[in-house]
Amino acid sequence: MSIDINCDMGESNDVLKDQAILDYVTSINIACGYHAGNHTIMHQTVRNAIRKNVHIGAHPGYPDLKGFGRRDMDFSTEEIYNMVVYQVGALQAFISVEKGSLHHVKPHGALYNQSANNIEKATAIVNAIYDVNPTSILYCLSGSKMVGIARNKGLQVYEEVFSDRNYNDDGTLVSRQESNALIQTEAEMLEHVKGILMSNEVMSVQQKKINISAQTLCIHGDGPHALDYAKKIYELKCQIK
């Protein structure tokens, strides 16, 4: 029950909603300007998180504002390394200005999904994170090849599961291109999260129970019900505890 609850933030101009969510999570992942956000939003979000004593992470993605970083893109491993160094470094600078510390890095969207089980892309991301800040934690897809690559490099890893995403039998996320990628109702979401918190398992879309390693649980901050879901998950965690 010590599972970390993380939320993606700095992805819109709704700073008030992001501030409210801080009361119900233990860590946040701040967009670094490539898929969403900008320098002003980054700084405000860092400042707000430090005031609330919430762990701060960088959320680097592909340079894809139009597609919100969720479109598959083809970059070389050198380009991936450089874009991760650039984004993590930018956020770390704002954290330093506010006398805080970088807790973790979590790739975003297509970068996250494409690198999870691609050895070359995963290695580029892991090397970038290690070279910028070797004490930071990598948040990545539970059970993915990236987990082992990061640990072999010497990075601490939090294996991540999602509060609002459906899973396949093999433990991968259902593609966002599919109509059943997202869990649709609050009741279904809470049942899904309850299984994670109590049993470390999820029910796949093929109706198979899957054991899953989970040190952190994600709430998507850009979702229309993000604040409500954050409150409900916080309440559920307290009840189970």
mmCIF file with all atom_site columns, N, CA, C and O in Angstrom, residues 7-23 25 28 41 45 48 221-222 226-227:
data_model
loop_
_atom_site.group_PDB
_atom_site.id
_atom_site.type_symbol
_atom_site.label_atom_id
_atom_site.label_alt_id
_atom_site.label_comp_id
_atom_site.label_asym_id
_atom_site.label_entity_id
_atom_site.label_seq_id
_atom_site.pdbx_PDB_ins_code
_atom_site.Cartn_x
_atom_site.Cartn_y
_atom_site.Cartn_z
_atom_site.occupancy
_atom_site.B_iso_or_equiv
_atom_site.pdbx_formal_charge
_atom_site.auth_seq_id
_atom_site.auth_comp_id
_atom_site.auth_asym_id
_atom_site.auth_atom_id
_atom_site.pdbx_PDB_model_num
ATOM 1   N N  . CYS A 1 7   ? 0.852   11.748 -11.496 1.00 0.00 ? 7   CYS A N  1
ATOM 2   C CA . CYS A 1 7   ? -0.067  12.407 -12.428 1.00 0.00 ? 7   CYS A CA 1
ATOM 3   C C  . CYS A 1 7   ? 0.730   13.268 -13.405 1.00 0.00 ? 7   CYS A C  1
ATOM 4   O O  . CYS A 1 7   ? 1.649   13.979 -13.011 1.00 0.00 ? 7   CYS A O  1
ATOM 5   N N  . ASP A 1 8   ? 0.357   13.191 -14.681 1.00 0.00 ? 8   ASP A N  1
ATOM 6   C CA . ASP A 1 8   ? 0.968   14.034 -15.708 1.00 0.00 ? 8   ASP A CA 1
ATOM 7   C C  . ASP A 1 8   ? 0.428   15.450 -15.561 1.00 0.00 ? 8   ASP A C  1
ATOM 8   O O  . ASP A 1 8   ? -0.784  15.656 -15.486 1.00 0.00 ? 8   ASP A O  1
ATOM 9   N N  . MET A 1 9   ? 1.325   16.435 -15.561 1.00 0.00 ? 9   MET A N  1
ATOM 10  C CA . MET A 1 9   ? 0.914   17.826 -15.356 1.00 0.00 ? 9   MET A CA 1
ATOM 11  C C  . MET A 1 9   ? 1.662   18.783 -16.279 1.00 0.00 ? 9   MET A C  1
ATOM 12  O O  . MET A 1 9   ? 2.617   18.401 -16.948 1.00 0.00 ? 9   MET A O  1
ATOM 13  N N  . GLY A 1 10  ? 1.176   20.041 -16.271 1.00 0.00 ? 10  GLY A N  1
ATOM 14  C CA . GLY A 1 10  ? 1.785   21.059 -17.106 1.00 0.00 ? 10  GLY A CA 1
ATOM 15  C C  . GLY A 1 10  ? 1.467   20.884 -18.569 1.00 0.00 ? 10  GLY A C  1
ATOM 16  O O  . GLY A 1 10  ? 2.175   21.404 -19.435 1.00 0.00 ? 10  GLY A O  1
ATOM 17  N N  . GLU A 1 11  ? 0.393   20.142 -18.868 1.00 0.00 ? 11  GLU A N  1
ATOM 18  C CA . GLU A 1 11  ? 0.043   19.847 -20.251 1.00 0.00 ? 11  GLU A CA 1
ATOM 19  C C  . GLU A 1 11  ? -1.069  20.738 -20.787 1.00 0.00 ? 11  GLU A C  1
ATOM 20  O O  . GLU A 1 11  ? -1.509  20.575 -21.916 1.00 0.00 ? 11  GLU A O  1
ATOM 21  N N  . SER A 1 12  ? -1.534  21.672 -19.968 1.00 0.00 ? 12  SER A N  1
ATOM 22  C CA . SER A 1 12  ? -2.576  22.600 -20.399 1.00 0.00 ? 12  SER A CA 1
ATOM 23  C C  . SER A 1 12  ? -2.381  23.913 -19.648 1.00 0.00 ? 12  SER A C  1
ATOM 24  O O  . SER A 1 12  ? -1.451  24.063 -18.851 1.00 0.00 ? 12  SER A O  1
ATOM 25  N N  . ASN A 1 13  ? -3.284  24.851 -19.904 1.00 0.00 ? 13  ASN A N  1
ATOM 26  C CA . ASN A 1 13  ? -3.234  26.123 -19.179 1.00 0.00 ? 13  ASN A CA 1
ATOM 27  C C  . ASN A 1 13  ? -4.099  26.111 -17.925 1.00 0.00 ? 13  ASN A C  1
ATOM 28  O O  . ASN A 1 13  ? -4.260  27.151 -17.278 1.00 0.00 ? 13  ASN A O  1
ATOM 29  N N  . ASP A 1 14  ? -4.630  24.927 -17.574 1.00 0.00 ? 14  ASP A N  1
ATOM 30  C CA . ASP A 1 14  ? -5.512  24.824 -16.412 1.00 0.00 ? 14  ASP A CA 1
ATOM 31  C C  . ASP A 1 14  ? -4.678  24.613 -15.155 1.00 0.00 ? 14  ASP A C  1
ATOM 32  O O  . ASP A 1 14  ? -4.644  23.519 -14.571 1.00 0.00 ? 14  ASP A O  1
ATOM 33  N N  . VAL A 1 15  ? -4.002  25.659 -14.737 1.00 0.00 ? 15  VAL A N  1
ATOM 34  C CA . VAL A 1 15  ? -3.107  25.573 -13.586 1.00 0.00 ? 15  VAL A CA 1
ATOM 35  C C  . VAL A 1 15  ? -3.877  25.305 -12.297 1.00 0.00 ? 15  VAL A C  1
ATOM 36  O O  . VAL A 1 15  ? -3.394  24.604 -11.402 1.00 0.00 ? 15  VAL A O  1
ATOM 37  N N  . LEU A 1 16  ? -5.095  25.825 -12.203 1.00 0.00 ? 16  LEU A N  1
ATOM 38  C CA . LEU A 1 16  ? -5.896  25.631 -10.993 1.00 0.00 ? 16  LEU A CA 1
ATOM 39  C C  . LEU A 1 16  ? -6.259  24.164 -10.804 1.00 0.00 ? 16  LEU A C  1
ATOM 40  O O  . LEU A 1 16  ? -6.222  23.647 -9.677  1.00 0.00 ? 16  LEU A O  1
ATOM 41  N N  . LYS A 1 17  ? -6.608  23.478 -11.888 1.00 0.00 ? 17  LYS A N  1
ATOM 42  C CA . LYS A 1 17  ? -6.913  22.054 -11.780 1.00 0.00 ? 17  LYS A CA 1
ATOM 43  C C  . LYS A 1 17  ? -5.675  21.281 -11.356 1.00 0.00 ? 17  LYS A C  1
ATOM 44  O O  . LYS A 1 17  ? -5.741  20.403 -10.481 1.00 0.00 ? 17  LYS A O  1
ATOM 45  N N  . ASP A 1 18  ? -4.544  21.597 -11.974 1.00 0.00 ? 18  ASP A N  1
ATOM 46  C CA . ASP A 1 18  ? -3.299  20.932 -11.601 1.00 0.00 ? 18  ASP A CA 1
ATOM 47  C C  . ASP A 1 18  ? -2.974  21.151 -10.128 1.00 0.00 ? 18  ASP A C  1
ATOM 48  O O  . ASP A 1 18  ? -2.553  20.222 -9.423  1.00 0.00 ? 18  ASP A O  1
ATOM 49  N N  . GLN A 1 19  ? -3.178  22.366 -9.646  1.00 0.00 ? 19  GLN A N  1
ATOM 50  C CA . GLN A 1 19  ? -2.917  22.656 -8.233  1.00 0.00 ? 19  GLN A CA 1
ATOM 51  C C  . GLN A 1 19  ? -3.803  21.815 -7.320  1.00 0.00 ? 19  GLN A C  1
ATOM 52  O O  . GLN A 1 19  ? -3.345  21.300 -6.293  1.00 0.00 ? 19  GLN A O  1
ATOM 53  N N  . ALA A 1 20  ? -5.068  21.659 -7.688  1.00 0.00 ? 20  ALA A N  1
ATOM 54  C CA . ALA A 1 20  ? -5.999  20.883 -6.865  1.00 0.00 ? 20  ALA A CA 1
ATOM 55  C C  . ALA A 1 20  ? -5.592  19.416 -6.806  1.00 0.00 ? 20  ALA A C  1
ATOM 56  O O  . ALA A 1 20  ? -5.695  18.763 -5.750  1.00 0.00 ? 20  ALA A O  1
ATOM 57  N N  . ILE A 1 21  ? -5.123  18.877 -7.923  1.00 0.00 ? 21  ILE A N  1
ATOM 58  C CA . ILE A 1 21  ? -4.727  17.469 -7.973  1.00 0.00 ? 21  ILE A CA 1
ATOM 59  C C  . ILE A 1 21  ? -3.543  17.191 -7.060  1.00 0.00 ? 21  ILE A C  1
ATOM 60  O O  . ILE A 1 21  ? -3.397  16.082 -6.525  1.00 0.00 ? 21  ILE A O  1
ATOM 61  N N  . LEU A 1 22  ? -2.698  18.185 -6.825  1.00 0.00 ? 22  LEU A N  1
ATOM 62  C CA . LEU A 1 22  ? -1.509  17.987 -5.989  1.00 0.00 ? 22  LEU A CA 1
ATOM 63  C C  . LEU A 1 22  ? -1.843  17.484 -4.594  1.00 0.00 ? 22  LEU A C  1
ATOM 64  O O  . LEU A 1 22  ? -0.998  16.874 -3.935  1.00 0.00 ? 22  LEU A O  1
ATOM 65  N N  . ASP A 1 23  ? -3.065  17.730 -4.115  1.00 0.00 ? 23  ASP A N  1
ATOM 66  C CA . ASP A 1 23  ? -3.457  17.281 -2.781  1.00 0.00 ? 23  ASP A CA 1
ATOM 67  C C  . ASP A 1 23  ? -3.709  15.775 -2.725  1.00 0.00 ? 23  ASP A C  1
ATOM 68  O O  . ASP A 1 23  ? -3.837  15.217 -1.633  1.00 0.00 ? 23  ASP A O  1
ATOM 69  N N  . VAL A 1 25  ? -1.973  13.285 -4.882  1.00 0.00 ? 25  VAL A N  1
ATOM 70  C CA . VAL A 1 25  ? -0.937  12.458 -5.499  1.00 0.00 ? 25  VAL A CA 1
ATOM 71  C C  . VAL A 1 25  ? 0.366   12.607 -4.728  1.00 0.00 ? 25  VAL A C  1
ATOM 72  O O  . VAL A 1 25  ? 0.534   13.519 -3.925  1.00 0.00 ? 25  VAL A O  1
ATOM 73  N N  . ILE A 1 28  ? 4.483   13.953 -9.536  1.00 0.00 ? 28  ILE A N  1
ATOM 74  C CA . ILE A 1 28  ? 3.944   14.468 -10.796 1.00 0.00 ? 28  ILE A CA 1
ATOM 75  C C  . ILE A 1 28  ? 5.015   14.415 -11.879 1.00 0.00 ? 28  ILE A C  1
ATOM 76  O O  . ILE A 1 28  ? 6.207   14.399 -11.588 1.00 0.00 ? 28  ILE A O  1
ATOM 77  N N  . ILE A 1 41  ? 4.731   27.582 -17.672 1.00 0.00 ? 41  ILE A N  1
ATOM 78  C CA . ILE A 1 41  ? 3.941   26.534 -17.019 1.00 0.00 ? 41  ILE A CA 1
ATOM 79  C C  . ILE A 1 41  ? 4.858   25.589 -16.238 1.00 0.00 ? 41  ILE A C  1
ATOM 80  O O  . ILE A 1 41  ? 4.524   25.158 -15.123 1.00 0.00 ? 41  ILE A O  1
ATOM 81  N N  . THR A 1 45  ? 4.467   25.049 -12.228 1.00 0.00 ? 45  THR A N  1
ATOM 82  C CA . THR A 1 45  ? 4.142   23.709 -11.736 1.00 0.00 ? 45  THR A CA 1
ATOM 83  C C  . THR A 1 45  ? 5.197   23.214 -10.761 1.00 0.00 ? 45  THR A C  1
ATOM 84  O O  . THR A 1 45  ? 4.877   22.589 -9.735  1.00 0.00 ? 45  THR A O  1
ATOM 85  N N  . ASN A 1 48  ? 4.608   25.051 -7.439  1.00 0.00 ? 48  ASN A N  1
ATOM 86  C CA . ASN A 1 48  ? 3.428   24.538 -6.740  1.00 0.00 ? 48  ASN A CA 1
ATOM 87  C C  . ASN A 1 48  ? 3.692   23.166 -6.112  1.00 0.00 ? 48  ASN A C  1
ATOM 88  O O  . ASN A 1 48  ? 3.246   22.880 -4.995  1.00 0.00 ? 48  ASN A O  1
ATOM 89  N N  . GLY A 1 221 ? -3.391  13.495 -16.272 1.00 0.00 ? 221 GLY A N  1
ATOM 90  C CA . GLY A 1 221 ? -3.855  14.812 -15.875 1.00 0.00 ? 221 GLY A CA 1
ATOM 91  C C  . GLY A 1 221 ? -4.637  15.544 -16.943 1.00 0.00 ? 221 GLY A C  1
ATOM 92  O O  . GLY A 1 221 ? -5.365  16.498 -16.637 1.00 0.00 ? 221 GLY A O  1
ATOM 93  N N  . ASP A 1 222 ? -4.509  15.120 -18.213 1.00 0.00 ? 222 ASP A N  1
ATOM 94  C CA . ASP A 1 222 ? -5.227  15.801 -19.281 1.00 0.00 ? 222 ASP A CA 1
ATOM 95  C C  . ASP A 1 222 ? -6.645  15.283 -19.464 1.00 0.00 ? 222 ASP A C  1
ATOM 96  O O  . ASP A 1 222 ? -7.416  15.822 -20.258 1.00 0.00 ? 222 ASP A O  1
ATOM 97  N N  . ALA A 1 226 ? -9.850  14.012 -14.429 1.00 0.00 ? 226 ALA A N  1
ATOM 98  C CA . ALA A 1 226 ? -8.590  13.811 -13.708 1.00 0.00 ? 226 ALA A CA 1
ATOM 99  C C  . ALA A 1 226 ? -8.698  14.143 -12.225 1.00 0.00 ? 226 ALA A C  1
ATOM 100 O O  . ALA A 1 226 ? -8.268  13.360 -11.368 1.00 0.00 ? 226 ALA A O  1
ATOM 101 N N  . LEU A 1 227 ? -9.282  15.280 -11.898 1.00 0.00 ? 227 LEU A N  1
ATOM 102 C CA . LEU A 1 227 ? -9.378  15.680 -10.492 1.00 0.00 ? 227 LEU A CA 1
ATOM 103 C C  . LEU A 1 227 ? -10.287 14.739 -9.723  1.00 0.00 ? 227 LEU A C  1
ATOM 104 O O  . LEU A 1 227 ? -9.948  14.299 -8.616  1.00 0.00 ? 227 LEU A O  1
#
